[in-house]
Amino acid sequence: MRLTGAEILWDCLVREGVTDIFGYPGGAILPAYDAMLKYPIRHVLVRHEQGATHMADGYARASGRVGVAVATSGPGATNMVTGIATAMMDSSPIVCITGQVGSRLIGSDAFQETDITGITLPVTKHNYLVTRADDVASAVREAFLVAKSGRPGPVLIDITKDAQQSSCTFDWDAAAPDDSVNRKMPPMHDENMRQAIALIASARRPLILAGHGILLANATEDLRAFVDATGIPVAVTLLGIGCLPASHPLNLGMMGMHGEAWVNTAIQEADLLIALGMRFDDRVTGNLKTYAQEARKIHVDIDPAEIGKNVPTDVGIVADVRDALRAWGPALERLDVSDWVARIDALKGDSAVRDIQNLPDDGHLYAAHVINDLWRATHGQAVVVTDVGQHQMWEAQYYHHELPRTLITSGGLGTMGFALPAAIGAKMACPDAEVWAIVGDGGFQMTMCELATIQQERLKVNIAIINNGYLGMVRQWQEFFYERRYAATPLLSPDFVKLAGAYGIESCGVTSRKDVIPAVESARAHNGAVLLDFRVEQEDSVFPMVPAGADLHKMIRRPTPLAETGADR
Ligand SMILES: Cc1cc2nc3c(=O)[nH]c(=O)nc-3n(C[C@H](O)[C@H](O)[C@H](O)COP(=O)(O)OP(=O)(O)OC[C@H]3O[C@@H](n4cnc5c(N)ncnc54)[C@H](O)[C@@H]3O)c2cc1C
Ligand SMILES: Cc1ncc(C[n+]2csc(CCOP(=O)(O)OP(=O)(O)O)c2C)c(N)n1
Ligand SMILES: [Mg+2]
């Protein structure tokens, strides 16, 4: 069959199972756009190409399928870079397709020419420059395989205009990736597996550190079976949230900089850490020299480069975490860890009672109240997509996720502007899910142009702006470490309710706690997008906090009595 390169592109995308893409047209990608109309693919017109990449990313994280974004050459392609880097840092499988100037113009500083494969080399898992129609099919097929296999990640395909326009014979089968690309995992090393089992069986104070890899491996059931069988308590990373239901009695909560105090202390007291699909990010470990000194470490990761990268490992297992959990299962019995679990319970102390969520507002509206009420009203079942900052950490602390893939957040790059477009992607991937974007007043303003995309596509996305009048997380650092010199963090915002109105989106402002649940309920009942502007306490801080690089157990705790709510009692 003879087709143009543009037709081959769409034909291959359809065969790869793609039904939705996010993009923005321009000259160098126009032949592809022109051919698109013949194919059964829903195209979402974004308002900025960064949005397209975050949408593809949100789509991938919510569904486990590969997300696809399309842009033109030059500025279209460079606008994608932040979203590609975001997906790279969090191992999210997306394929980005860009148009490129004609192959004979490459290197001539042609109109809208950029070397996007050069620019994205360090932030893609792999990328391709395709200059002939004959190479389109093999590039697309390989790109999808690379994006989703092993440790997932973003792949970019840059296709010259002439490669889109010219014709060739299309043969899907002949374009199959060769075996060197489709690398199978090497078998797990028996001796390492035996050592791990021996360490687990003899541990007195073991702790599982469960990360994003569990979700990427679709291994949540296997984790649960392992935990139920052995009785080992679990701490989760930010990106691992949802890998075990928050209500599971052995789920201790989040570790790290803004993790639960008892979790961080338990890590420092543990005699064995079993790290599963997590990469010991510096937000998780604090000072590496004093990190978990009493613990032996088992690290299971699909990427050999992660083993021993930050934390020396006693037993490293390069494997899909699902395979490792399944292999361990039959060899392990219930451990006697009752003293250890009791110790951790004691560490929790009166935290639950002192917690901000249990305090009356008395005129103050705290972000933690808002998020906790949102959790109650949505029964912990919503897909929540957060932006980056204080609200992101409060979400992790106060929205208790029961289900996998229901917290979507930019962890590694910490990309402000992520939430709104990623929520659009999540809603496209899971149309029946209740999707909430929880976003700061700062980050919202970085990509709020995508409100128009929501309306054009008639998507029911709920937006909760945690409006504190500051770039709150940076303000908090200035409060703690820069003697309250608030340089460039007070933030003027438009009237978000009126702004939503301009897009035809339902909206209201909320200033007191009694109005939170009614506002959330009415948003849920409305059949279109809704934006809620929660005007919260301005100078509130996220506790606990491990200062960057400090020892994990040396946390700044919430002042007692609660300074910020002292007047409430
Ligand atoms: C403001 C801010 C504050 C933060 N504070 C915290 C905090 O307090 N606590 C916290 O935890 N994080 C925090 N983070 C997030 C942090 O920066 C990291 O993004 C996060 O800790 C990474 O979690 P992870 O290692 O589980 O996931 P990833 O970074 O996605 O790593 C996943 C790992 O799993 C592996 N993997 C993938 N697939 C498989 C598979 N099939 N089988 C086995 N392994 C697999 C990968 O190779 C990788 O090593 C914060 C981020 C921001 C922006
Ligand atoms: C694109 C980008 N620029 C800058 C930062 C640094 N940064 C991290 S959190 C933050 C403040 C976020 O403010 P806001 O969106 O209002 O959320 P809040 O912390 O107030 O909840 C900033 C500026 C970032 N993470 N991303
Ligand atoms: Mg803010």
Short mmCIF file of C-alpha atoms and ligand atoms in Angstrom, two decimals, residues 441 466 468 470 472, ligand 3:
data_model
loop_
_atom_site.label_atom_id
_atom_site.label_comp_id
_atom_site.label_asym_id
_atom_site.label_seq_id
_atom_site.Cartn_x
_atom_site.Cartn_y
_atom_site.Cartn_z
CA ASP A 441 -2.63 30.60 42.71
CA ILE A 466 -5.69 27.03 46.90
CA ASN A 468 -2.95 32.02 49.51
CA TYR A 470 1.81 33.86 47.76
CA GLY A 472 3.60 29.74 49.19
MG MG B 3 0.06 30.18 46.41
#
